Amino acid sequence: MAHHSLSRSEVRAVDERAVCEFGMTGLVLMENAGRGAAECLIGLGVQGSVVICCGKGNNGGDGFVMARHLESSGVDVRVLLLANPSELAGDAAANWRILELAGTPRRVLGQQVDPAEITHECSQADWVVDALLGTGTVGAIREPYCSAIAAINRSGRRVFAVDLPSGLDCDLGTPISVDQHGVDQCVIATHTVTFVALKRGFENPVSRQFTGAITVVGIGIPQMLMAAVLIRSAVS
C-alpha cells in the first residue's frame, strides 16, 4: 500500500470512501493521522519546545491532534492558529475545542498576521510543525499563508511538515506559486510525514528540496479500500 503514490483526487477518494462506505468517521481518521505524526516527530528527537502552525482546514486539525499527543508525552508545545476559531468547522473545530478545554498553550493570530511575529515565535522552538495547507490546495497561495510560509522558512529551525509542505502541489511536486519577487511560496521542510502513501508529486526529484526526508504513516485505512481506489483510478 505504501509503495503506490496517490494523486490529489485519489487522496480525496480514499478519505470519502473510508467515511461513507466503511463508517470511519473523520474524527477517527484525523486522530490516527495526528497521533501518528506526533509519534513520528518524537522518534526524530525533540530537545526543546515545538511550535505548531495551523491553518483552518483539516491539515490544521491534524496539527491540533498532534499538539495534544505531544503534550501528553511531556513535550512543551504551543499552537499558532492562522485563522479565527469561528472559521473552523467539523473535525478541526472539534479538536480545537479539546485544546481549549485542556488549556493547551495556543495563540490565535487570525488572518492579519505579522510575519516577524511568527518568525520570532518559531525561532524559539526546537521544531516547527507546518500544519497550514494540505493536499487539496490549488491556485495561488494567499494571505495569511504566504506570509506564514516565508516566516517559517526564515526561522532557521527544523521544520516538520504534515502530509506535505504547505505550498507544494500534491500532483506535480513543485511550488504552487511564487511571490512578487519570484521566491517560491512553499515551506522548506527538514522532514515530512505523509499519510496513507507517498503523494504523486513526491516522484518529482525537485520536490525533495522542500520535503526533506519522508516518512509514511498509516491512518487505519483498510487495504481493500486502497486497492479499490487504485483500480478505479487505473481504469478511468
JSON list of C-alpha atoms in Angstrom, two decimals:
[
{"chain": "A", "resi": 1, "resn": "MET", "atom": "CA", "xyz": [0.00, 0.00, 0.00]},
{"chain": "A", "resi": 2, "resn": "ALA", "atom": "CA", "xyz": [2.69, 2.49, 0.97]},
{"chain": "A", "resi": 3, "resn": "HIS", "atom": "CA", "xyz": [4.61, 1.83, -2.27]},
{"chain": "A", "resi": 4, "resn": "HIS", "atom": "CA", "xyz": [1.97, 3.41, -4.50]},
{"chain": "A", "resi": 5, "resn": "SER", "atom": "CA", "xyz": [1.82, 7.18, -4.70]},
{"chain": "A", "resi": 6, "resn": "LEU", "atom": "CA", "xyz": [-1.54, 8.93, -4.52]},
{"chain": "A", "resi": 7, "resn": "SER", "atom": "CA", "xyz": [-2.77, 11.84, -6.61]},
{"chain": "A", "resi": 8, "resn": "ARG", "atom": "CA", "xyz": [-4.88, 14.64, -5.13]},
{"chain": "A", "resi": 9, "resn": "SER", "atom": "CA", "xyz": [-8.09, 13.04, -6.41]},
{"chain": "A", "resi": 10, "resn": "GLU", "atom": "CA", "xyz": [-7.09, 9.62, -5.04]},
{"chain": "A", "resi": 11, "resn": "VAL", "atom": "CA", "xyz": [-6.40, 11.10, -1.61]},
{"chain": "A", "resi": 12, "resn": "ARG", "atom": "CA", "xyz": [-9.88, 12.63, -1.63]},
{"chain": "A", "resi": 13, "resn": "ALA", "atom": "CA", "xyz": [-11.46, 9.37, -2.81]},
{"chain": "A", "resi": 14, "resn": "VAL", "atom": "CA", "xyz": [-9.77, 7.34, -0.08]},
{"chain": "A", "resi": 15, "resn": "ASP", "atom": "CA", "xyz": [-11.00, 9.70, 2.64]},
{"chain": "A", "resi": 16, "resn": "GLU", "atom": "CA", "xyz": [-14.54, 9.95, 1.26]},
{"chain": "A", "resi": 17, "resn": "ARG", "atom": "CA", "xyz": [-14.98, 6.20, 0.83]},
{"chain": "A", "resi": 18, "resn": "ALA", "atom": "CA", "xyz": [-13.48, 5.47, 4.25]},
{"chain": "A", "resi": 19, "resn": "VAL", "atom": "CA", "xyz": [-16.19, 7.64, 5.78]},
{"chain": "A", "resi": 20, "resn": "CYS", "atom": "CA", "xyz": [-19.15, 6.86, 3.52]},
{"chain": "A", "resi": 21, "resn": "GLU", "atom": "CA", "xyz": [-18.64, 3.15, 2.84]},
{"chain": "A", "resi": 22, "resn": "PHE", "atom": "CA", "xyz": [-16.63, 1.92, 5.82]},
{"chain": "A", "resi": 23, "resn": "GLY", "atom": "CA", "xyz": [-18.13, 4.12, 8.52]},
{"chain": "A", "resi": 24, "resn": "MET", "atom": "CA", "xyz": [-14.76, 5.52, 9.60]},
{"chain": "A", "resi": 25, "resn": "THR", "atom": "CA", "xyz": [-15.62, 8.98, 10.89]},
{"chain": "A", "resi": 26, "resn": "GLY", "atom": "CA", "xyz": [-13.48, 11.95, 10.00]},
{"chain": "A", "resi": 27, "resn": "LEU", "atom": "CA", "xyz": [-12.61, 12.31, 13.69]},
{"chain": "A", "resi": 28, "resn": "VAL", "atom": "CA", "xyz": [-11.13, 8.80, 13.69]},
{"chain": "A", "resi": 29, "resn": "LEU", "atom": "CA", "xyz": [-9.04, 9.49, 10.60]},
{"chain": "A", "resi": 30, "resn": "MET", "atom": "CA", "xyz": [-7.82, 12.82, 11.99]},
{"chain": "A", "resi": 31, "resn": "GLU", "atom": "CA", "xyz": [-7.00, 11.23, 15.33]},
{"chain": "A", "resi": 32, "resn": "ASN", "atom": "CA", "xyz": [-4.98, 8.47, 13.68]},
{"chain": "A", "resi": 33, "resn": "ALA", "atom": "CA", "xyz": [-3.15, 10.98, 11.48]},
{"chain": "A", "resi": 34, "resn": "GLY", "atom": "CA", "xyz": [-2.30, 13.40, 14.26]},
{"chain": "A", "resi": 35, "resn": "ARG", "atom": "CA", "xyz": [-1.23, 10.69, 16.66]},
{"chain": "A", "resi": 36, "resn": "GLY", "atom": "CA", "xyz": [0.96, 9.04, 14.02]},
{"chain": "A", "resi": 37, "resn": "ALA", "atom": "CA", "xyz": [2.55, 12.36, 13.13]},
{"chain": "A", "resi": 38, "resn": "ALA", "atom": "CA", "xyz": [3.27, 13.11, 16.79]},
{"chain": "A", "resi": 39, "resn": "GLU", "atom": "CA", "xyz": [4.88, 9.71, 17.27]},
{"chain": "A", "resi": 40, "resn": "CYS", "atom": "CA", "xyz": [7.00, 10.27, 14.16]},
{"chain": "A", "resi": 41, "resn": "LEU", "atom": "CA", "xyz": [8.23, 13.64, 15.42]},
{"chain": "A", "resi": 42, "resn": "ILE", "atom": "CA", "xyz": [9.05, 12.24, 18.85]},
{"chain": "A", "resi": 43, "resn": "GLY", "atom": "CA", "xyz": [11.00, 9.48, 17.13]},
{"chain": "A", "resi": 44, "resn": "LEU", "atom": "CA", "xyz": [13.11, 12.09, 15.35]},
{"chain": "A", "resi": 45, "resn": "GLY", "atom": "CA", "xyz": [14.11, 13.57, 18.72]},
{"chain": "A", "resi": 46, "resn": "VAL", "atom": "CA", "xyz": [12.68, 16.66, 20.39]},
{"chain": "A", "resi": 47, "resn": "GLN", "atom": "CA", "xyz": [15.17, 18.52, 22.56]},
{"chain": "A", "resi": 48, "resn": "GLY", "atom": "CA", "xyz": [13.05, 21.57, 23.33]},
{"chain": "A", "resi": 49, "resn": "SER", "atom": "CA", "xyz": [9.71, 23.13, 22.56]},
{"chain": "A", "resi": 50, "resn": "VAL", "atom": "CA", "xyz": [7.56, 22.56, 19.48]},
{"chain": "A", "resi": 51, "resn": "VAL", "atom": "CA", "xyz": [5.56, 25.31, 17.75]},
{"chain": "A", "resi": 52, "resn": "ILE", "atom": "CA", "xyz": [2.70, 24.07, 15.56]},
{"chain": "A", "resi": 53, "resn": "CYS", "atom": "CA", "xyz": [1.49, 26.50, 12.88]},
{"chain": "A", "resi": 54, "resn": "CYS", "atom": "CA", "xyz": [-2.06, 25.59, 11.92]},
{"chain": "A", "resi": 55, "resn": "GLY", "atom": "CA", "xyz": [-4.45, 26.63, 9.19]},
{"chain": "A", "resi": 56, "resn": "LYS", "atom": "CA", "xyz": [-8.23, 26.43, 9.35]},
{"chain": "A", "resi": 57, "resn": "GLY", "atom": "CA", "xyz": [-8.69, 23.17, 7.41]},
{"chain": "A", "resi": 58, "resn": "ASN", "atom": "CA", "xyz": [-8.13, 19.50, 8.15]},
{"chain": "A", "resi": 59, "resn": "ASN", "atom": "CA", "xyz": [-4.35, 19.91, 7.92]},
{"chain": "A", "resi": 60, "resn": "GLY", "atom": "CA", "xyz": [-4.64, 22.31, 10.83]},
{"chain": "A", "resi": 61, "resn": "GLY", "atom": "CA", "xyz": [-6.89, 19.81, 12.57]},
{"chain": "A", "resi": 62, "resn": "ASP", "atom": "CA", "xyz": [-4.13, 17.21, 12.28]},
{"chain": "A", "resi": 63, "resn": "GLY", "atom": "CA", "xyz": [-1.87, 19.77, 13.94]},
{"chain": "A", "resi": 64, "resn": "PHE", "atom": "CA", "xyz": [-4.32, 20.17, 16.84]},
{"chain": "A", "resi": 65, "resn": "VAL", "atom": "CA", "xyz": [-4.30, 16.42, 17.42]},
{"chain": "A", "resi": 66, "resn": "MET", "atom": "CA", "xyz": [-0.51, 16.42, 17.24]},
{"chain": "A", "resi": 67, "resn": "ALA", "atom": "CA", "xyz": [-0.37, 19.10, 19.92]},
{"chain": "A", "resi": 68, "resn": "ARG", "atom": "CA", "xyz": [-2.49, 17.03, 22.29]},
{"chain": "A", "resi": 69, "resn": "HIS", "atom": "CA", "xyz": [-0.40, 13.90, 21.87]},
{"chain": "A", "resi": 70, "resn": "LEU", "atom": "CA", "xyz": [2.90, 15.76, 22.11]},
{"chain": "A", "resi": 71, "resn": "GLU", "atom": "CA", "xyz": [1.73, 17.46, 25.29]},
{"chain": "A", "resi": 72, "resn": "SER", "atom": "CA", "xyz": [0.64, 14.11, 26.71]},
{"chain": "A", "resi": 73, "resn": "SER", "atom": "CA", "xyz": [4.17, 12.84, 26.03]},
{"chain": "A", "resi": 74, "resn": "GLY", "atom": "CA", "xyz": [5.70, 15.68, 28.03]},
{"chain": "A", "resi": 75, "resn": "VAL", "atom": "CA", "xyz": [6.69, 17.91, 25.13]},
{"chain": "A", "resi": 76, "resn": "ASP", "atom": "CA", "xyz": [6.46, 21.69, 25.60]},
{"chain": "A", "resi": 77, "resn": "VAL", "atom": "CA", "xyz": [4.09, 22.62, 22.77]},
{"chain": "A", "resi": 78, "resn": "ARG", "atom": "CA", "xyz": [2.49, 25.84, 21.53]},
{"chain": "A", "resi": 79, "resn": "VAL", "atom": "CA", "xyz": [-0.14, 26.16, 18.80]},
{"chain": "A", "resi": 80, "resn": "LEU", "atom": "CA", "xyz": [-0.37, 29.17, 16.48]},
{"chain": "A", "resi": 81, "resn": "LEU", "atom": "CA", "xyz": [-3.73, 29.42, 14.67]},
{"chain": "A", "resi": 82, "resn": "LEU", "atom": "CA", "xyz": [-3.67, 31.45, 11.45]},
{"chain": "A", "resi": 83, "resn": "ALA", "atom": "CA", "xyz": [-7.42, 31.89, 11.39]},
{"chain": "A", "resi": 84, "resn": "ASN", "atom": "CA", "xyz": [-10.20, 32.84, 13.73]},
{"chain": "A", "resi": 85, "resn": "PRO", "atom": "CA", "xyz": [-11.70, 29.97, 15.75]},
{"chain": "A", "resi": 86, "resn": "SER", "atom": "CA", "xyz": [-15.11, 30.83, 14.27]},
{"chain": "A", "resi": 87, "resn": "GLU", "atom": "CA", "xyz": [-13.74, 29.84, 10.84]},
{"chain": "A", "resi": 88, "resn": "LEU", "atom": "CA", "xyz": [-13.02, 26.28, 11.97]},
{"chain": "A", "resi": 89, "resn": "ALA", "atom": "CA", "xyz": [-15.55, 23.61, 11.08]},
{"chain": "A", "resi": 90, "resn": "GLY", "atom": "CA", "xyz": [-16.19, 19.91, 11.54]},
{"chain": "A", "resi": 91, "resn": "ASP", "atom": "CA", "xyz": [-13.39, 17.74, 12.86]},
{"chain": "A", "resi": 92, "resn": "ALA", "atom": "CA", "xyz": [-10.89, 20.60, 13.04]},
{"chain": "A", "resi": 93, "resn": "ALA", "atom": "CA", "xyz": [-13.30, 22.63, 15.19]},
{"chain": "A", "resi": 94, "resn": "ALA", "atom": "CA", "xyz": [-13.87, 19.65, 17.48]},
{"chain": "A", "resi": 95, "resn": "ASN", "atom": "CA", "xyz": [-10.14, 19.19, 18.06]},
{"chain": "A", "resi": 96, "resn": "TRP", "atom": "CA", "xyz": [-9.59, 22.91, 18.63]},
{"chain": "A", "resi": 97, "resn": "ARG", "atom": "CA", "xyz": [-12.28, 22.77, 21.31]},
{"chain": "A", "resi": 98, "resn": "ILE", "atom": "CA", "xyz": [-10.39, 19.95, 23.01]},
{"chain": "A", "resi": 99, "resn": "LEU", "atom": "CA", "xyz": [-7.26, 22.11, 23.12]},
{"chain": "A", "resi": 100, "resn": "GLU", "atom": "CA", "xyz": [-9.28, 24.95, 24.64]},
{"chain": "A", "resi": 101, "resn": "LEU", "atom": "CA", "xyz": [-10.75, 22.73, 27.34]},
{"chain": "A", "resi": 102, "resn": "ALA", "atom": "CA", "xyz": [-7.34, 21.17, 28.04]},
{"chain": "A", "resi": 103, "resn": "GLY", "atom": "CA", "xyz": [-5.66, 24.56, 28.37]},
{"chain": "A", "resi": 104, "resn": "THR", "atom": "CA", "xyz": [-3.04, 23.68, 25.78]},
{"chain": "A", "resi": 105, "resn": "PRO", "atom": "CA", "xyz": [-0.83, 26.74, 25.10]},
{"chain": "A", "resi": 106, "resn": "ARG", "atom": "CA", "xyz": [-2.15, 28.36, 21.94]},
{"chain": "A", "resi": 107, "resn": "ARG", "atom": "CA", "xyz": [-2.30, 31.72, 20.26]},
{"chain": "A", "resi": 108, "resn": "VAL", "atom": "CA", "xyz": [-4.87, 32.96, 17.77]},
{"chain": "A", "resi": 109, "resn": "LEU", "atom": "CA", "xyz": [-3.15, 35.09, 15.13]},
{"chain": "A", "resi": 110, "resn": "GLY", "atom": "CA", "xyz": [-6.18, 35.39, 12.86]},
{"chain": "A", "resi": 111, "resn": "GLN", "atom": "CA", "xyz": [-5.90, 36.31, 9.19]},
{"chain": "A", "resi": 112, "resn": "GLN", "atom": "CA", "xyz": [-3.91, 39.52, 9.62]},
{"chain": "A", "resi": 113, "resn": "VAL", "atom": "CA", "xyz": [-0.51, 38.28, 10.70]},
{"chain": "A", "resi": 114, "resn": "ASP", "atom": "CA", "xyz": [2.82, 39.93, 11.38]},
{"chain": "A", "resi": 115, "resn": "PRO", "atom": "CA", "xyz": [5.46, 37.73, 9.68]},
{"chain": "A", "resi": 116, "resn": "ALA", "atom": "CA", "xyz": [8.14, 38.96, 12.10]},
{"chain": "A", "resi": 117, "resn": "GLU", "atom": "CA", "xyz": [5.97, 37.80, 14.98]},
{"chain": "A", "resi": 118, "resn": "ILE", "atom": "CA", "xyz": [5.62, 34.31, 13.52]},
{"chain": "A", "resi": 119, "resn": "THR", "atom": "CA", "xyz": [9.35, 34.12, 12.85]},
{"chain": "A", "resi": 120, "resn": "HIS", "atom": "CA", "xyz": [10.05, 35.15, 16.45]},
{"chain": "A", "resi": 121, "resn": "GLU", "atom": "CA", "xyz": [7.65, 32.52, 17.83]},
{"chain": "A", "resi": 122, "resn": "CYS", "atom": "CA", "xyz": [9.15, 29.81, 15.63]},
{"chain": "A", "resi": 123, "resn": "SER", "atom": "CA", "xyz": [12.77, 30.77, 16.29]},
{"chain": "A", "resi": 124, "resn": "GLN", "atom": "CA", "xyz": [12.31, 29.90, 19.97]},
{"chain": "A", "resi": 125, "resn": "ALA", "atom": "CA", "xyz": [11.41, 26.27, 19.19]},
{"chain": "A", "resi": 126, "resn": "ASP", "atom": "CA", "xyz": [13.41, 23.13, 18.58]},
{"chain": "A", "resi": 127, "resn": "TRP", "atom": "CA", "xyz": [10.94, 22.04, 15.87]},
{"chain": "A", "resi": 128, "resn": "VAL", "atom": "CA", "xyz": [8.35, 23.99, 13.90]},
{"chain": "A", "resi": 129, "resn": "VAL", "atom": "CA", "xyz": [5.40, 21.96, 12.64]},
{"chain": "A", "resi": 130, "resn": "ASP", "atom": "CA", "xyz": [3.85, 23.06, 9.35]},
{"chain": "A", "resi": 131, "resn": "ALA", "atom": "CA", "xyz": [0.14, 22.19, 9.51]},
{"chain": "A", "resi": 132, "resn": "LEU", "atom": "CA", "xyz": [-1.05, 25.07, 7.35]},
{"chain": "A", "resi": 133, "resn": "LEU", "atom": "CA", "xyz": [-2.19, 23.67, 3.99]},
{"chain": "A", "resi": 134, "resn": "GLY", "atom": "CA", "xyz": [-2.91, 20.15, 2.78]},
{"chain": "A", "resi": 135, "resn": "THR", "atom": "CA", "xyz": [-3.07, 18.08, -0.40]},
{"chain": "A", "resi": 136, "resn": "GLY", "atom": "CA", "xyz": [-6.22, 19.81, -1.68]},
{"chain": "A", "resi": 137, "resn": "THR", "atom": "CA", "xyz": [-4.55, 23.19, -2.08]},
{"chain": "A", "resi": 138, "resn": "VAL", "atom": "CA", "xyz": [-4.76, 24.62, -5.61]},
{"chain": "A", "resi": 139, "resn": "GLY", "atom": "CA", "xyz": [-4.31, 28.12, -7.01]},
{"chain": "A", "resi": 140, "resn": "ALA", "atom": "CA", "xyz": [-2.06, 30.87, -5.78]},
{"chain": "A", "resi": 141, "resn": "ILE", "atom": "CA", "xyz": [-1.17, 30.86, -2.08]},
{"chain": "A", "resi": 142, "resn": "ARG", "atom": "CA", "xyz": [-2.97, 33.72, -0.33]},
{"chain": "A", "resi": 143, "resn": "GLU", "atom": "CA", "xyz": [-2.63, 35.50, 2.97]},
{"chain": "A", "resi": 144, "resn": "PRO", "atom": "CA", "xyz": [-2.11, 34.76, 5.75]},
{"chain": "A", "resi": 145, "resn": "TYR", "atom": "CA", "xyz": [-0.42, 31.62, 4.44]},
{"chain": "A", "resi": 146, "resn": "CYS", "atom": "CA", "xyz": [2.14, 33.19, 2.12]},
{"chain": "A", "resi": 147, "resn": "SER", "atom": "CA", "xyz": [3.44, 35.35, 4.99]},
{"chain": "A", "resi": 148, "resn": "ALA", "atom": "CA", "xyz": [3.44, 32.37, 7.35]},
{"chain": "A", "resi": 149, "resn": "ILE", "atom": "CA", "xyz": [5.35, 30.19, 4.90]},
{"chain": "A", "resi": 150, "resn": "ALA", "atom": "CA", "xyz": [8.02, 32.86, 4.45]},
{"chain": "A", "resi": 151, "resn": "ALA", "atom": "CA", "xyz": [8.22, 33.36, 8.23]},
{"chain": "A", "resi": 152, "resn": "ILE", "atom": "CA", "xyz": [8.66, 29.64, 8.88]},
{"chain": "A", "resi": 153, "resn": "ASN", "atom": "CA", "xyz": [11.43, 29.45, 6.29]},
{"chain": "A", "resi": 154, "resn": "ARG", "atom": "CA", "xyz": [13.19, 32.41, 7.88]},
{"chain": "A", "resi": 155, "resn": "SER", "atom": "CA", "xyz": [13.06, 30.95, 11.40]},
{"chain": "A", "resi": 156, "resn": "GLY", "atom": "CA", "xyz": [16.15, 28.79, 10.98]},
{"chain": "A", "resi": 157, "resn": "ARG", "atom": "CA", "xyz": [14.51, 25.93, 12.89]},
{"chain": "A", "resi": 158, "resn": "ARG", "atom": "CA", "xyz": [13.97, 22.30, 11.95]},
{"chain": "A", "resi": 159, "resn": "VAL", "atom": "CA", "xyz": [10.63, 22.06, 10.16]},
{"chain": "A", "resi": 160, "resn": "PHE", "atom": "CA", "xyz": [8.26, 19.09, 10.27]},
{"chain": "A", "resi": 161, "resn": "ALA", "atom": "CA", "xyz": [5.62, 19.17, 7.50]},
{"chain": "A", "resi": 162, "resn": "VAL", "atom": "CA", "xyz": [2.27, 17.43, 7.95]},
{"chain": "A", "resi": 163, "resn": "ASP", "atom": "CA", "xyz": [1.23, 15.37, 4.88]},
{"chain": "A", "resi": 164, "resn": "LEU", "atom": "CA", "xyz": [3.21, 17.64, 2.53]},
{"chain": "A", "resi": 165, "resn": "PRO", "atom": "CA", "xyz": [4.97, 21.00, 2.80]},
{"chain": "A", "resi": 166, "resn": "SER", "atom": "CA", "xyz": [2.46, 23.85, 2.58]},
{"chain": "A", "resi": 167, "resn": "GLY", "atom": "CA", "xyz": [2.53, 25.35, -0.90]},
{"chain": "A", "resi": 168, "resn": "LEU", "atom": "CA", "xyz": [3.73, 22.19, -2.66]},
{"chain": "A", "resi": 169, "resn": "ASP", "atom": "CA", "xyz": [1.48, 20.87, -5.43]},
{"chain": "A", "resi": 170, "resn": "CYS", "atom": "CA", "xyz": [0.37, 17.35, -4.48]},
{"chain": "A", "resi": 171, "resn": "ASP", "atom": "CA", "xyz": [0.41, 16.08, -8.07]},
{"chain": "A", "resi": 172, "resn": "LEU", "atom": "CA", "xyz": [3.35, 17.98, -9.57]},
{"chain": "A", "resi": 173, "resn": "GLY", "atom": "CA", "xyz": [5.82, 18.17, -6.67]},
{"chain": "A", "resi": 174, "resn": "THR", "atom": "CA", "xyz": [6.64, 21.81, -7.41]},
{"chain": "A", "resi": 175, "resn": "PRO", "atom": "CA", "xyz": [5.62, 25.01, -5.58]},
{"chain": "A", "resi": 176, "resn": "ILE", "atom": "CA", "xyz": [2.11, 26.12, -6.48]},
{"chain": "A", "resi": 177, "resn": "SER", "atom": "CA", "xyz": [3.08, 29.78, -6.75]},
{"chain": "A", "resi": 178, "resn": "VAL", "atom": "CA", "xyz": [5.86, 32.33, -6.29]},
{"chain": "A", "resi": 179, "resn": "ASP", "atom": "CA", "xyz": [5.74, 35.75, -4.66]},
{"chain": "A", "resi": 180, "resn": "GLN", "atom": "CA", "xyz": [6.24, 39.11, -6.39]},
{"chain": "A", "resi": 181, "resn": "HIS", "atom": "CA", "xyz": [10.00, 38.68, -6.09]},
{"chain": "A", "resi": 182, "resn": "GLY", "atom": "CA", "xyz": [9.97, 35.24, -7.72]},
{"chain": "A", "resi": 183, "resn": "VAL", "atom": "CA", "xyz": [10.52, 33.38, -4.43]},
{"chain": "A", "resi": 184, "resn": "ASP", "atom": "CA", "xyz": [8.78, 30.00, -4.09]},
{"chain": "A", "resi": 185, "resn": "GLN", "atom": "CA", "xyz": [5.83, 30.18, -1.69]},
{"chain": "A", "resi": 186, "resn": "CYS", "atom": "CA", "xyz": [6.48, 26.76, -0.22]},
{"chain": "A", "resi": 187, "resn": "VAL", "atom": "CA", "xyz": [7.65, 25.54, 3.16]},
{"chain": "A", "resi": 188, "resn": "ILE", "atom": "CA", "xyz": [11.14, 24.04, 3.14]},
{"chain": "A", "resi": 189, "resn": "ALA", "atom": "CA", "xyz": [10.87, 21.10, 5.50]},
{"chain": "A", "resi": 190, "resn": "THR", "atom": "CA", "xyz": [13.53, 19.06, 7.24]},
{"chain": "A", "resi": 191, "resn": "HIS", "atom": "CA", "xyz": [11.17, 16.10, 7.44]},
{"chain": "A", "resi": 192, "resn": "THR", "atom": "CA", "xyz": [7.72, 15.35, 6.04]},
{"chain": "A", "resi": 193, "resn": "VAL", "atom": "CA", "xyz": [5.26, 12.86, 7.49]},
{"chain": "A", "resi": 194, "resn": "THR", "atom": "CA", "xyz": [2.72, 11.87, 4.86]},
{"chain": "A", "resi": 195, "resn": "PHE", "atom": "CA", "xyz": [-0.43, 9.85, 5.41]},
{"chain": "A", "resi": 196, "resn": "VAL", "atom": "CA", "xyz": [-1.51, 6.54, 3.86]},
{"chain": "A", "resi": 197, "resn": "ALA", "atom": "CA", "xyz": [1.01, 6.62, 0.97]},
{"chain": "A", "resi": 198, "resn": "LEU", "atom": "CA", "xyz": [3.51, 8.84, -0.81]},
{"chain": "A", "resi": 199, "resn": "LYS", "atom": "CA", "xyz": [1.97, 11.64, -2.83]},
{"chain": "A", "resi": 200, "resn": "ARG", "atom": "CA", "xyz": [2.27, 11.68, -6.62]},
{"chain": "A", "resi": 201, "resn": "GLY", "atom": "CA", "xyz": [4.32, 14.87, -6.63]},
{"chain": "A", "resi": 202, "resn": "PHE", "atom": "CA", "xyz": [6.99, 13.26, -4.46]},
{"chain": "A", "resi": 203, "resn": "GLU", "atom": "CA", "xyz": [8.08, 11.29, -7.52]},
{"chain": "A", "resi": 204, "resn": "ASN", "atom": "CA", "xyz": [9.42, 14.57, -8.93]},
{"chain": "A", "resi": 205, "resn": "PRO", "atom": "CA", "xyz": [13.06, 14.91, -7.74]},
{"chain": "A", "resi": 206, "resn": "VAL", "atom": "CA", "xyz": [12.52, 18.68, -7.40]},
{"chain": "A", "resi": 207, "resn": "SER", "atom": "CA", "xyz": [10.13, 18.02, -4.50]},
{"chain": "A", "resi": 208, "resn": "ARG", "atom": "CA", "xyz": [12.89, 16.73, -2.21]},
{"chain": "A", "resi": 209, "resn": "GLN", "atom": "CA", "xyz": [14.35, 20.18, -1.65]},
{"chain": "A", "resi": 210, "resn": "PHE", "atom": "CA", "xyz": [11.03, 21.03, 0.01]},
{"chain": "A", "resi": 211, "resn": "THR", "atom": "CA", "xyz": [10.01, 17.74, 1.67]},
{"chain": "A", "resi": 212, "resn": "GLY", "atom": "CA", "xyz": [13.34, 16.70, 3.15]},
{"chain": "A", "resi": 213, "resn": "ALA", "atom": "CA", "xyz": [13.21, 13.10, 4.38]},
{"chain": "A", "resi": 214, "resn": "ILE", "atom": "CA", "xyz": [9.77, 11.46, 4.16]},
{"chain": "A", "resi": 215, "resn": "THR", "atom": "CA", "xyz": [8.00, 9.04, 6.49]},
{"chain": "A", "resi": 216, "resn": "VAL", "atom": "CA", "xyz": [4.73, 7.36, 5.51]},
{"chain": "A", "resi": 217, "resn": "VAL", "atom": "CA", "xyz": [2.27, 6.87, 8.38]},
{"chain": "A", "resi": 218, "resn": "GLY", "atom": "CA", "xyz": [-0.87, 4.77, 8.17]},
{"chain": "A", "resi": 219, "resn": "ILE", "atom": "CA", "xyz": [-4.18, 6.08, 9.49]},
{"chain": "A", "resi": 220, "resn": "GLY", "atom": "CA", "xyz": [-6.09, 2.79, 9.59]},
{"chain": "A", "resi": 221, "resn": "ILE", "atom": "CA", "xyz": [-7.37, 2.77, 6.01]},
{"chain": "A", "resi": 222, "resn": "PRO", "atom": "CA", "xyz": [-8.29, -0.84, 5.01]},
{"chain": "A", "resi": 223, "resn": "GLN", "atom": "CA", "xyz": [-6.08, -2.27, 2.29]},
{"chain": "A", "resi": 224, "resn": "MET", "atom": "CA", "xyz": [-9.22, -3.40, 0.46]},
{"chain": "A", "resi": 225, "resn": "LEU", "atom": "CA", "xyz": [-10.28, 0.24, 0.15]},
{"chain": "A", "resi": 226, "resn": "MET", "atom": "CA", "xyz": [-6.86, 1.32, -1.09]},
{"chain": "A", "resi": 227, "resn": "ALA", "atom": "CA", "xyz": [-6.89, -1.41, -3.74]},
{"chain": "A", "resi": 228, "resn": "ALA", "atom": "CA", "xyz": [-10.39, -0.42, -4.89]},
{"chain": "A", "resi": 229, "resn": "VAL", "atom": "CA", "xyz": [-9.46, 3.25, -5.27]},
{"chain": "A", "resi": 230, "resn": "LEU", "atom": "CA", "xyz": [-6.29, 2.44, -7.20]},
{"chain": "A", "resi": 231, "resn": "ILE", "atom": "CA", "xyz": [-8.09, 0.04, -9.52]},
{"chain": "A", "resi": 232, "resn": "ARG", "atom": "CA", "xyz": [-10.80, 2.60, -10.24]},
{"chain": "A", "resi": 233, "resn": "SER", "atom": "CA", "xyz": [-8.16, 5.26, -10.97]},
{"chain": "A", "resi": 234, "resn": "ALA", "atom": "CA", "xyz": [-6.32, 2.92, -13.34]},
{"chain": "A", "resi": 235, "resn": "VAL", "atom": "CA", "xyz": [-9.48, 2.14, -15.27]},
{"chain": "A", "resi": 236, "resn": "SER", "atom": "CA", "xyz": [-10.54, 5.79, -15.58]}
]
